[in-house]
Amino acid sequence: MSAETPAVPGQFTRRRLQFRAWRGTRPFWAGLFVLLAGLPIMYFPYAHLQFGHLTLAMATTAGAGSLIIGVLLIVLGISLWFQQHVRTFAGVAAILLALVSIPVSNFGGFVVGFLLALIGGAMAVSWAPGVPSAPQPAQSGGTGAGGSPEAAPGSATDPGREANDLSGTSPGNGANGRHSAG
C-alpha cells in the first residue's frame, strides 16, 4: 500500500467516529472526571501502602462512609453518560459529595478525588446540549460614500434589532439609556 492509495474506512474508524458522535451529545468528560474521582476516595481508606519496609495503613473509622461516597460518585459519573438530562442534579451531587469527602475520606482521597469530583461536577452543571446552527445568509459588503457602512449593526434601521430591543433606549426614539425618575 503506497502513500497515494486512499485508506478504506474500516471497522475501527467507523466505531471511533460513532463514539465521537455519541460523546458529543452528552457531558462525557464531566462523567469521566466524576467517575475517576470515586476511585481514590474509595480506595485509600482500605489501602495498605508499602514504602520499602514501611507499611502505611490508612484504615479509618469512616471507611464505610468513604465506600459509600466513592460508589455514589461512580454511579453519578455513569449516569452523566447515559442519562444526560440529570446533569444538573448529578453535578451538584458530585460537588456536595466532594465536599463531604474532605473530612470523611482522608482529605478526599488525598485531594485527588476531591479535585476530580469538584471539576467534574462543575463541568456537568455548566454543560448544555448543542443546538445545530442554521445556515447564515451571505451578507453583501454594501458600503456608503467614503467606505463607511450604510447602516451600523444594531442601529435603529436594523429590523432585527427593533424586534428584540425591549429596553426602550434605541437612538430612534431619542432615549440614550437614561431613564427619568418622575
Short mmCIF file of N, CA and C in Angstrom, two decimals:
data_model
loop_
_atom_site.label_atom_id
_atom_site.label_comp_id
_atom_site.label_asym_id
_atom_site.label_seq_id
_atom_site.Cartn_x
_atom_site.Cartn_y
_atom_site.Cartn_z
N MET A 1 0.85 -1.17 0.00
CA MET A 1 0.00 0.00 0.00
C MET A 1 0.90 1.23 0.00
N SER A 2 0.73 2.07 -0.99
CA SER A 2 1.57 3.26 -1.09
C SER A 2 0.88 4.45 -0.42
N ALA A 3 1.59 5.55 -0.38
CA ALA A 3 1.06 6.75 0.27
C ALA A 3 -0.08 7.37 -0.53
N GLU A 4 -0.14 7.09 -1.83
CA GLU A 4 -1.19 7.66 -2.66
C GLU A 4 -2.49 6.88 -2.59
N THR A 5 -2.46 5.66 -2.08
CA THR A 5 -3.64 4.82 -2.02
C THR A 5 -4.55 5.33 -0.90
N PRO A 6 -5.79 5.68 -1.23
CA PRO A 6 -6.68 6.14 -0.17
C PRO A 6 -7.05 4.99 0.76
N ALA A 7 -7.09 5.29 2.04
CA ALA A 7 -7.43 4.28 3.03
C ALA A 7 -8.93 4.07 3.05
N VAL A 8 -9.33 2.82 3.07
CA VAL A 8 -10.74 2.48 3.16
C VAL A 8 -11.12 2.53 4.64
N PRO A 9 -12.15 3.32 4.97
CA PRO A 9 -12.52 3.37 6.39
C PRO A 9 -12.99 2.00 6.86
N GLY A 10 -12.28 1.48 7.81
CA GLY A 10 -12.59 0.15 8.32
C GLY A 10 -13.47 0.20 9.54
N GLN A 11 -13.52 -0.94 10.20
CA GLN A 11 -14.36 -1.09 11.39
C GLN A 11 -13.90 -0.15 12.50
N PHE A 12 -12.58 -0.05 12.70
CA PHE A 12 -12.06 0.79 13.77
C PHE A 12 -12.42 2.26 13.55
N THR A 13 -12.24 2.74 12.34
CA THR A 13 -12.53 4.14 12.03
C THR A 13 -14.01 4.43 12.20
N ARG A 14 -14.86 3.53 11.74
CA ARG A 14 -16.30 3.73 11.88
C ARG A 14 -16.72 3.74 13.34
N ARG A 15 -16.19 2.82 14.14
CA ARG A 15 -16.51 2.80 15.58
C ARG A 15 -16.00 4.04 16.29
N ARG A 16 -14.81 4.51 15.90
CA ARG A 16 -14.26 5.71 16.51
C ARG A 16 -15.13 6.93 16.21
N LEU A 17 -15.62 7.03 14.99
CA LEU A 17 -16.50 8.15 14.62
C LEU A 17 -17.86 8.03 15.31
N GLN A 18 -18.36 6.81 15.47
CA GLN A 18 -19.61 6.62 16.22
C GLN A 18 -19.43 7.02 17.68
N PHE A 19 -18.30 6.66 18.27
CA PHE A 19 -18.03 7.04 19.66
C PHE A 19 -17.91 8.55 19.79
N ARG A 20 -17.27 9.18 18.82
CA ARG A 20 -17.13 10.64 18.85
C ARG A 20 -18.50 11.32 18.78
N ALA A 21 -19.39 10.80 17.93
CA ALA A 21 -20.73 11.37 17.83
C ALA A 21 -21.52 11.14 19.11
N TRP A 22 -21.38 9.96 19.71
CA TRP A 22 -22.07 9.66 20.97
C TRP A 22 -21.54 10.56 22.08
N ARG A 23 -20.23 10.71 22.13
CA ARG A 23 -19.59 11.53 23.17
C ARG A 23 -19.99 13.00 23.06
N GLY A 24 -20.23 13.48 21.86
CA GLY A 24 -20.57 14.88 21.67
C GLY A 24 -21.98 15.25 22.08
N THR A 25 -22.83 14.27 22.35
CA THR A 25 -24.22 14.56 22.71
C THR A 25 -24.47 14.46 24.21
N ARG A 26 -23.44 14.36 25.00
CA ARG A 26 -23.60 14.20 26.45
C ARG A 26 -22.38 14.78 27.17
N PRO A 27 -22.47 15.03 28.47
CA PRO A 27 -21.32 15.57 29.22
C PRO A 27 -20.31 14.46 29.52
N PHE A 28 -19.60 14.02 28.50
CA PHE A 28 -18.72 12.87 28.62
C PHE A 28 -17.57 13.12 29.58
N TRP A 29 -16.86 14.23 29.42
CA TRP A 29 -15.69 14.49 30.25
C TRP A 29 -16.07 14.74 31.70
N ALA A 30 -17.21 15.36 31.91
CA ALA A 30 -17.69 15.55 33.29
C ALA A 30 -17.96 14.20 33.94
N GLY A 31 -18.60 13.30 33.20
CA GLY A 31 -18.86 11.96 33.73
C GLY A 31 -17.59 11.20 34.01
N LEU A 32 -16.58 11.36 33.14
CA LEU A 32 -15.32 10.67 33.34
C LEU A 32 -14.61 11.19 34.58
N PHE A 33 -14.58 12.50 34.77
CA PHE A 33 -13.93 13.06 35.96
C PHE A 33 -14.64 12.64 37.24
N VAL A 34 -15.96 12.65 37.23
CA VAL A 34 -16.72 12.25 38.43
C VAL A 34 -16.50 10.76 38.71
N LEU A 35 -16.50 9.94 37.67
CA LEU A 35 -16.28 8.51 37.84
C LEU A 35 -14.87 8.25 38.39
N LEU A 36 -13.87 8.93 37.84
CA LEU A 36 -12.50 8.74 38.32
C LEU A 36 -12.30 9.28 39.73
N ALA A 37 -13.11 10.25 40.14
CA ALA A 37 -13.00 10.80 41.49
C ALA A 37 -13.39 9.78 42.54
N GLY A 38 -14.31 8.89 42.18
CA GLY A 38 -14.76 7.90 43.15
C GLY A 38 -13.70 6.87 43.49
N LEU A 39 -12.78 6.62 42.57
CA LEU A 39 -11.78 5.57 42.79
C LEU A 39 -10.81 5.87 43.93
N PRO A 40 -10.11 7.02 43.97
CA PRO A 40 -9.21 7.25 45.10
C PRO A 40 -9.95 7.46 46.42
N ILE A 41 -11.12 8.04 46.36
CA ILE A 41 -11.89 8.23 47.59
C ILE A 41 -12.28 6.88 48.18
N MET A 42 -12.59 5.94 47.33
CA MET A 42 -12.99 4.61 47.77
C MET A 42 -11.78 3.74 48.12
N TYR A 43 -10.66 3.94 47.48
CA TYR A 43 -9.50 3.04 47.62
C TYR A 43 -8.65 3.34 48.86
N PHE A 44 -8.31 4.59 49.09
CA PHE A 44 -7.31 4.91 50.10
C PHE A 44 -7.69 4.52 51.53
N PRO A 45 -8.93 4.61 51.97
CA PRO A 45 -9.21 4.18 53.35
C PRO A 45 -8.98 2.69 53.60
N TYR A 46 -8.97 1.88 52.56
CA TYR A 46 -8.78 0.44 52.72
C TYR A 46 -7.40 -0.02 52.27
N ALA A 47 -6.56 0.89 51.82
CA ALA A 47 -5.27 0.52 51.26
C ALA A 47 -4.22 0.36 52.34
N HIS A 48 -3.29 -0.55 52.08
CA HIS A 48 -2.09 -0.70 52.90
C HIS A 48 -0.93 -0.45 51.95
N LEU A 49 -0.42 0.76 51.96
CA LEU A 49 0.63 1.15 51.04
C LEU A 49 1.99 0.74 51.59
N GLN A 50 2.86 0.21 50.73
CA GLN A 50 4.19 -0.23 51.11
C GLN A 50 5.21 0.77 50.59
N PHE A 51 6.01 1.33 51.45
CA PHE A 51 7.13 2.19 51.08
C PHE A 51 8.40 1.53 51.64
N GLY A 52 8.99 0.67 50.84
CA GLY A 52 10.14 -0.09 51.32
C GLY A 52 9.69 -1.07 52.39
N HIS A 53 10.23 -0.91 53.59
CA HIS A 53 9.83 -1.78 54.71
C HIS A 53 8.76 -1.13 55.58
N LEU A 54 8.33 0.04 55.19
CA LEU A 54 7.33 0.77 55.96
C LEU A 54 5.95 0.53 55.36
N THR A 55 5.03 0.07 56.19
CA THR A 55 3.65 -0.15 55.75
C THR A 55 2.80 0.98 56.29
N LEU A 56 2.09 1.63 55.41
CA LEU A 56 1.22 2.73 55.77
C LEU A 56 -0.22 2.25 55.65
N ALA A 57 -0.87 2.05 56.78
CA ALA A 57 -2.26 1.59 56.78
C ALA A 57 -3.16 2.79 56.95
N MET A 58 -4.08 2.98 56.02
CA MET A 58 -4.95 4.14 56.03
C MET A 58 -6.35 3.80 56.55
N ALA A 59 -6.52 2.69 57.20
CA ALA A 59 -7.83 2.27 57.68
C ALA A 59 -8.33 3.27 58.71
N THR A 60 -9.54 3.77 58.48
CA THR A 60 -10.13 4.74 59.39
C THR A 60 -11.49 4.22 59.84
N THR A 61 -12.05 4.89 60.83
CA THR A 61 -13.39 4.51 61.27
C THR A 61 -14.45 4.92 60.27
N ALA A 62 -14.11 5.80 59.37
CA ALA A 62 -15.07 6.28 58.37
C ALA A 62 -14.91 5.53 57.05
N GLY A 63 -14.41 4.31 57.08
CA GLY A 63 -14.22 3.55 55.86
C GLY A 63 -15.52 3.28 55.12
N ALA A 64 -16.59 3.04 55.85
CA ALA A 64 -17.89 2.80 55.22
C ALA A 64 -18.38 4.06 54.54
N GLY A 65 -18.17 5.20 55.15
CA GLY A 65 -18.56 6.47 54.53
C GLY A 65 -17.79 6.74 53.25
N SER A 66 -16.51 6.40 53.26
CA SER A 66 -15.69 6.56 52.05
C SER A 66 -16.16 5.64 50.94
N LEU A 67 -16.52 4.41 51.32
CA LEU A 67 -17.01 3.47 50.32
C LEU A 67 -18.32 3.96 49.70
N ILE A 68 -19.21 4.49 50.53
CA ILE A 68 -20.49 5.00 50.02
C ILE A 68 -20.27 6.20 49.11
N ILE A 69 -19.40 7.12 49.52
CA ILE A 69 -19.13 8.31 48.70
C ILE A 69 -18.51 7.90 47.37
N GLY A 70 -17.57 6.98 47.40
CA GLY A 70 -16.93 6.53 46.17
C GLY A 70 -17.89 5.85 45.22
N VAL A 71 -18.74 4.97 45.75
CA VAL A 71 -19.72 4.28 44.90
C VAL A 71 -20.73 5.27 44.33
N LEU A 72 -21.18 6.23 45.13
CA LEU A 72 -22.12 7.23 44.62
C LEU A 72 -21.49 8.08 43.52
N LEU A 73 -20.22 8.44 43.66
CA LEU A 73 -19.56 9.22 42.60
C LEU A 73 -19.44 8.41 41.32
N ILE A 74 -19.15 7.12 41.43
CA ILE A 74 -19.07 6.28 40.23
C ILE A 74 -20.43 6.17 39.56
N VAL A 75 -21.48 5.99 40.36
CA VAL A 75 -22.83 5.91 39.80
C VAL A 75 -23.23 7.23 39.15
N LEU A 76 -22.88 8.36 39.77
CA LEU A 76 -23.19 9.66 39.17
C LEU A 76 -22.43 9.87 37.87
N GLY A 77 -21.19 9.42 37.81
CA GLY A 77 -20.42 9.54 36.57
C GLY A 77 -21.03 8.73 35.44
N ILE A 78 -21.48 7.52 35.74
CA ILE A 78 -22.12 6.69 34.71
C ILE A 78 -23.46 7.28 34.31
N SER A 79 -24.20 7.82 35.27
CA SER A 79 -25.49 8.41 34.92
C SER A 79 -25.33 9.67 34.08
N LEU A 80 -24.22 10.38 34.23
CA LEU A 80 -23.96 11.53 33.35
C LEU A 80 -23.77 11.09 31.91
N TRP A 81 -23.24 9.90 31.71
CA TRP A 81 -23.04 9.40 30.36
C TRP A 81 -24.34 8.93 29.72
N PHE A 82 -25.16 8.24 30.47
CA PHE A 82 -26.32 7.58 29.86
C PHE A 82 -27.64 8.27 30.11
N GLN A 83 -27.69 9.22 31.04
CA GLN A 83 -28.91 9.97 31.31
C GLN A 83 -28.53 11.43 31.47
N GLN A 84 -28.23 12.08 30.35
CA GLN A 84 -27.71 13.44 30.40
C GLN A 84 -28.72 14.47 30.88
N HIS A 85 -30.00 14.11 30.96
CA HIS A 85 -30.99 15.07 31.44
C HIS A 85 -30.89 15.29 32.95
N VAL A 86 -30.16 14.46 33.67
CA VAL A 86 -29.98 14.65 35.11
C VAL A 86 -28.63 15.32 35.41
N ARG A 87 -28.06 15.99 34.42
CA ARG A 87 -26.72 16.54 34.57
C ARG A 87 -26.62 17.58 35.67
N THR A 88 -27.64 18.40 35.85
CA THR A 88 -27.57 19.42 36.89
C THR A 88 -27.60 18.79 38.28
N PHE A 89 -28.52 17.84 38.48
CA PHE A 89 -28.58 17.13 39.76
C PHE A 89 -27.29 16.38 40.03
N ALA A 90 -26.80 15.65 39.03
CA ALA A 90 -25.59 14.86 39.21
C ALA A 90 -24.38 15.75 39.47
N GLY A 91 -24.31 16.89 38.82
CA GLY A 91 -23.20 17.81 39.05
C GLY A 91 -23.20 18.40 40.44
N VAL A 92 -24.37 18.83 40.89
CA VAL A 92 -24.48 19.39 42.25
C VAL A 92 -24.20 18.30 43.29
N ALA A 93 -24.72 17.10 43.06
CA ALA A 93 -24.48 15.99 43.99
C ALA A 93 -23.00 15.63 44.03
N ALA A 94 -22.32 15.66 42.89
CA ALA A 94 -20.88 15.36 42.86
C ALA A 94 -20.09 16.42 43.63
N ILE A 95 -20.47 17.68 43.49
CA ILE A 95 -19.78 18.74 44.23
C ILE A 95 -20.01 18.58 45.73
N LEU A 96 -21.23 18.28 46.13
CA LEU A 96 -21.51 18.08 47.57
C LEU A 96 -20.79 16.86 48.12
N LEU A 97 -20.76 15.77 47.35
CA LEU A 97 -20.03 14.58 47.80
C LEU A 97 -18.53 14.85 47.88
N ALA A 98 -18.01 15.68 46.99
CA ALA A 98 -16.59 16.04 47.06
C ALA A 98 -16.30 16.82 48.33
N LEU A 99 -17.20 17.72 48.69
CA LEU A 99 -17.00 18.49 49.92
C LEU A 99 -17.12 17.61 51.16
N VAL A 100 -18.02 16.65 51.14
CA VAL A 100 -18.19 15.74 52.28
C VAL A 100 -16.99 14.81 52.38
N SER A 101 -16.35 14.50 51.27
CA SER A 101 -15.23 13.56 51.30
C SER A 101 -13.99 14.13 51.97
N ILE A 102 -13.92 15.43 52.15
CA ILE A 102 -12.74 16.01 52.80
C ILE A 102 -12.61 15.52 54.25
N PRO A 103 -13.63 15.67 55.10
CA PRO A 103 -13.45 15.18 56.46
C PRO A 103 -13.65 13.66 56.58
N VAL A 104 -14.40 13.05 55.69
CA VAL A 104 -14.74 11.64 55.84
C VAL A 104 -13.65 10.73 55.29
N SER A 105 -13.08 11.07 54.16
CA SER A 105 -12.24 10.12 53.43
C SER A 105 -10.83 10.65 53.22
N ASN A 106 -10.06 10.79 54.28
CA ASN A 106 -8.64 11.17 54.17
C ASN A 106 -8.41 12.35 53.24
N PHE A 107 -9.03 13.46 53.56
CA PHE A 107 -8.93 14.67 52.75
C PHE A 107 -9.35 14.43 51.31
N GLY A 108 -10.44 13.72 51.13
CA GLY A 108 -10.98 13.49 49.80
C GLY A 108 -10.08 12.65 48.92
N GLY A 109 -9.56 11.57 49.44
CA GLY A 109 -8.66 10.73 48.65
C GLY A 109 -7.37 11.44 48.35
N PHE A 110 -6.77 12.04 49.40
CA PHE A 110 -5.54 12.83 49.28
C PHE A 110 -5.70 13.93 48.25
N VAL A 111 -6.80 14.61 48.26
CA VAL A 111 -7.16 15.77 47.46
C VAL A 111 -7.34 15.42 45.97
N VAL A 112 -6.89 14.28 45.53
CA VAL A 112 -7.02 13.90 44.13
C VAL A 112 -8.49 13.67 43.79
N GLY A 113 -9.16 12.84 44.56
CA GLY A 113 -10.58 12.57 44.32
C GLY A 113 -11.43 13.80 44.52
N PHE A 114 -11.07 14.60 45.52
CA PHE A 114 -11.81 15.83 45.77
C PHE A 114 -11.76 16.76 44.57
N LEU A 115 -10.57 16.99 44.01
CA LEU A 115 -10.44 17.90 42.87
C LEU A 115 -11.12 17.35 41.62
N LEU A 116 -10.99 16.04 41.39
CA LEU A 116 -11.64 15.44 40.23
C LEU A 116 -13.17 15.57 40.33
N ALA A 117 -13.72 15.32 41.52
CA ALA A 117 -15.17 15.43 41.69
C ALA A 117 -15.63 16.88 41.57
N LEU A 118 -14.86 17.79 42.09
CA LEU A 118 -15.21 19.21 42.01
C LEU A 118 -15.20 19.69 40.56
N ILE A 119 -14.17 19.35 39.82
CA ILE A 119 -14.07 19.77 38.42
C ILE A 119 -15.15 19.09 37.58
N GLY A 120 -15.33 17.78 37.78
CA GLY A 120 -16.36 17.05 37.02
C GLY A 120 -17.76 17.54 37.33
N GLY A 121 -18.04 17.84 38.59
CA GLY A 121 -19.36 18.37 38.95
C GLY A 121 -19.61 19.73 38.34
N ALA A 122 -18.59 20.58 38.34
CA ALA A 122 -18.75 21.91 37.73
C ALA A 122 -18.94 21.79 36.22
N MET A 123 -18.24 20.87 35.59
CA MET A 123 -18.42 20.67 34.16
C MET A 123 -19.81 20.14 33.85
N ALA A 124 -20.34 19.27 34.71
CA ALA A 124 -21.68 18.72 34.49
C ALA A 124 -22.75 19.79 34.62
N VAL A 125 -22.60 20.67 35.61
CA VAL A 125 -23.59 21.73 35.79
C VAL A 125 -23.55 22.71 34.64
N SER A 126 -22.37 23.00 34.12
CA SER A 126 -22.25 24.01 33.08
C SER A 126 -22.48 23.47 31.67
N TRP A 127 -22.56 22.16 31.49
CA TRP A 127 -22.74 21.59 30.15
C TRP A 127 -24.15 21.86 29.66
N ALA A 128 -24.26 22.21 28.39
CA ALA A 128 -25.56 22.41 27.76
C ALA A 128 -25.53 21.70 26.41
N PRO A 129 -26.63 21.04 26.05
CA PRO A 129 -26.64 20.36 24.76
C PRO A 129 -26.51 21.36 23.63
N GLY A 130 -25.80 20.95 22.61
CA GLY A 130 -25.58 21.83 21.46
C GLY A 130 -26.82 21.96 20.61
N VAL A 131 -26.96 23.11 19.99
CA VAL A 131 -28.06 23.37 19.07
C VAL A 131 -27.47 23.45 17.67
N PRO A 132 -28.02 22.70 16.72
CA PRO A 132 -27.47 22.79 15.37
C PRO A 132 -27.63 24.21 14.83
N SER A 133 -26.57 24.71 14.24
CA SER A 133 -26.61 26.08 13.75
C SER A 133 -27.33 26.16 12.42
N ALA A 134 -28.09 27.23 12.24
CA ALA A 134 -28.80 27.47 10.99
C ALA A 134 -27.82 28.10 10.01
N PRO A 135 -27.94 27.79 8.74
CA PRO A 135 -27.03 28.40 7.77
C PRO A 135 -27.25 29.91 7.70
N GLN A 136 -26.16 30.65 7.71
CA GLN A 136 -26.23 32.11 7.67
C GLN A 136 -26.32 32.57 6.21
N PRO A 137 -27.20 33.53 5.92
CA PRO A 137 -27.27 34.04 4.55
C PRO A 137 -26.02 34.87 4.25
N ALA A 138 -25.64 34.89 2.99
CA ALA A 138 -24.47 35.66 2.59
C ALA A 138 -24.79 37.15 2.71
N GLN A 139 -23.91 37.89 3.36
CA GLN A 139 -24.13 39.33 3.53
C GLN A 139 -23.37 40.08 2.46
N SER A 140 -24.03 41.08 1.93
CA SER A 140 -23.36 41.90 0.93
C SER A 140 -22.48 42.91 1.64
N GLY A 141 -21.42 43.26 1.01
CA GLY A 141 -20.48 44.22 1.58
C GLY A 141 -20.83 45.63 1.16
N GLY A 142 -22.11 46.02 1.34
CA GLY A 142 -22.54 47.35 0.90
C GLY A 142 -21.96 48.44 1.77
N THR A 143 -21.24 49.35 1.15
CA THR A 143 -20.69 50.47 1.89
C THR A 143 -21.16 51.75 1.25
N GLY A 144 -21.27 52.76 2.04
CA GLY A 144 -21.72 54.06 1.55
C GLY A 144 -20.54 54.85 1.00
N ALA A 145 -20.73 56.14 0.90
CA ALA A 145 -19.67 57.02 0.39
C ALA A 145 -18.53 57.06 1.39
N GLY A 146 -17.33 56.98 0.92
CA GLY A 146 -16.16 57.06 1.79
C GLY A 146 -15.80 55.73 2.40
N GLY A 147 -16.44 54.64 2.00
CA GLY A 147 -16.11 53.33 2.51
C GLY A 147 -16.73 53.02 3.86
N SER A 148 -17.62 53.86 4.38
CA SER A 148 -18.26 53.55 5.66
C SER A 148 -19.52 52.74 5.42
N PRO A 149 -19.89 51.91 6.33
CA PRO A 149 -21.10 51.12 6.15
C PRO A 149 -22.33 52.01 6.14
N GLU A 150 -23.33 51.59 5.38
CA GLU A 150 -24.55 52.40 5.29
C GLU A 150 -25.32 52.38 6.60
N ALA A 151 -25.45 51.23 7.20
CA ALA A 151 -26.15 51.13 8.48
C ALA A 151 -25.32 50.25 9.40
N ALA A 152 -25.00 50.78 10.55
CA ALA A 152 -24.21 50.02 11.51
C ALA A 152 -25.08 48.92 12.10
N PRO A 153 -24.51 47.74 12.40
CA PRO A 153 -25.31 46.70 13.02
C PRO A 153 -25.83 47.16 14.37
N GLY A 154 -27.07 46.88 14.66
CA GLY A 154 -27.68 47.28 15.92
C GLY A 154 -28.24 48.67 15.91
N SER A 155 -28.28 49.33 14.77
CA SER A 155 -28.83 50.68 14.74
C SER A 155 -30.34 50.61 14.59
N ALA A 156 -30.97 51.77 14.59
CA ALA A 156 -32.43 51.82 14.54
C ALA A 156 -32.96 51.34 13.20
N THR A 157 -32.14 51.38 12.16
CA THR A 157 -32.61 50.92 10.85
C THR A 157 -32.50 49.42 10.69
N ASP A 158 -31.88 48.75 11.63
CA ASP A 158 -31.74 47.30 11.55
C ASP A 158 -33.05 46.67 12.05
N PRO A 159 -33.80 45.99 11.18
CA PRO A 159 -35.11 45.47 11.61
C PRO A 159 -35.00 44.40 12.67
N GLY A 160 -33.95 43.62 12.70
CA GLY A 160 -33.81 42.59 13.73
C GLY A 160 -33.59 43.18 15.10
N ARG A 161 -32.98 44.33 15.14
CA ARG A 161 -32.69 44.98 16.41
C ARG A 161 -33.95 45.52 17.06
N GLU A 162 -34.86 46.08 16.26
CA GLU A 162 -36.07 46.68 16.84
C GLU A 162 -36.97 45.62 17.47
N ALA A 163 -37.03 44.45 16.90
CA ALA A 163 -37.91 43.41 17.43
C ALA A 163 -37.40 42.88 18.76
N ASN A 164 -36.08 42.90 18.98
CA ASN A 164 -35.52 42.34 20.20
C ASN A 164 -35.21 43.39 21.26
N ASP A 165 -35.30 44.67 20.94
CA ASP A 165 -34.95 45.72 21.88
C ASP A 165 -36.16 46.05 22.74
N LEU A 166 -36.15 45.58 23.97
CA LEU A 166 -37.25 45.83 24.90
C LEU A 166 -36.91 46.92 25.91
N SER A 167 -35.73 47.51 25.79
CA SER A 167 -35.32 48.49 26.79
C SER A 167 -35.90 49.87 26.54
N GLY A 168 -36.31 50.16 25.32
CA GLY A 168 -36.84 51.49 25.01
C GLY A 168 -35.76 52.53 24.90
N THR A 169 -34.52 52.14 24.70
CA THR A 169 -33.42 53.10 24.65
C THR A 169 -32.74 53.09 23.30
N SER A 170 -33.49 52.95 22.24
CA SER A 170 -32.87 52.97 20.92
C SER A 170 -32.64 54.42 20.49
N PRO A 171 -31.65 54.66 19.66
CA PRO A 171 -31.38 56.04 19.21
C PRO A 171 -32.53 56.64 18.41
N GLY A 172 -33.40 55.82 17.89
CA GLY A 172 -34.51 56.33 17.09
C GLY A 172 -35.53 57.11 17.90
N ASN A 173 -35.73 56.79 19.17
CA ASN A 173 -36.73 57.50 19.97
C ASN A 173 -36.11 58.55 20.87
N GLY A 174 -34.82 58.82 20.74
CA GLY A 174 -34.18 59.90 21.48
C GLY A 174 -33.74 59.51 22.87
N ALA A 175 -34.01 58.32 23.31
CA ALA A 175 -33.57 57.89 24.63
C ALA A 175 -32.20 57.29 24.51
N ASN A 176 -31.27 57.78 25.27
CA ASN A 176 -29.88 57.31 25.17
C ASN A 176 -29.49 56.41 26.34
N GLY A 177 -30.43 55.76 26.96
CA GLY A 177 -30.12 54.87 28.06
C GLY A 177 -30.44 55.45 29.41
N ARG A 178 -30.79 56.72 29.48
CA ARG A 178 -31.12 57.33 30.76
C ARG A 178 -32.62 57.31 30.93
N HIS A 179 -33.03 56.92 32.09
CA HIS A 179 -34.47 56.84 32.38
C HIS A 179 -34.84 57.97 33.34
N SER A 180 -35.99 58.54 33.15
CA SER A 180 -36.42 59.62 34.03
C SER A 180 -37.03 59.03 35.30
N ALA A 181 -36.84 59.72 36.39
CA ALA A 181 -37.34 59.25 37.68
C ALA A 181 -38.72 59.77 37.96
N GLY A 182 -39.27 60.61 37.17
CA GLY A 182 -40.56 61.18 37.53
C GLY A 182 -41.45 61.25 36.42
#
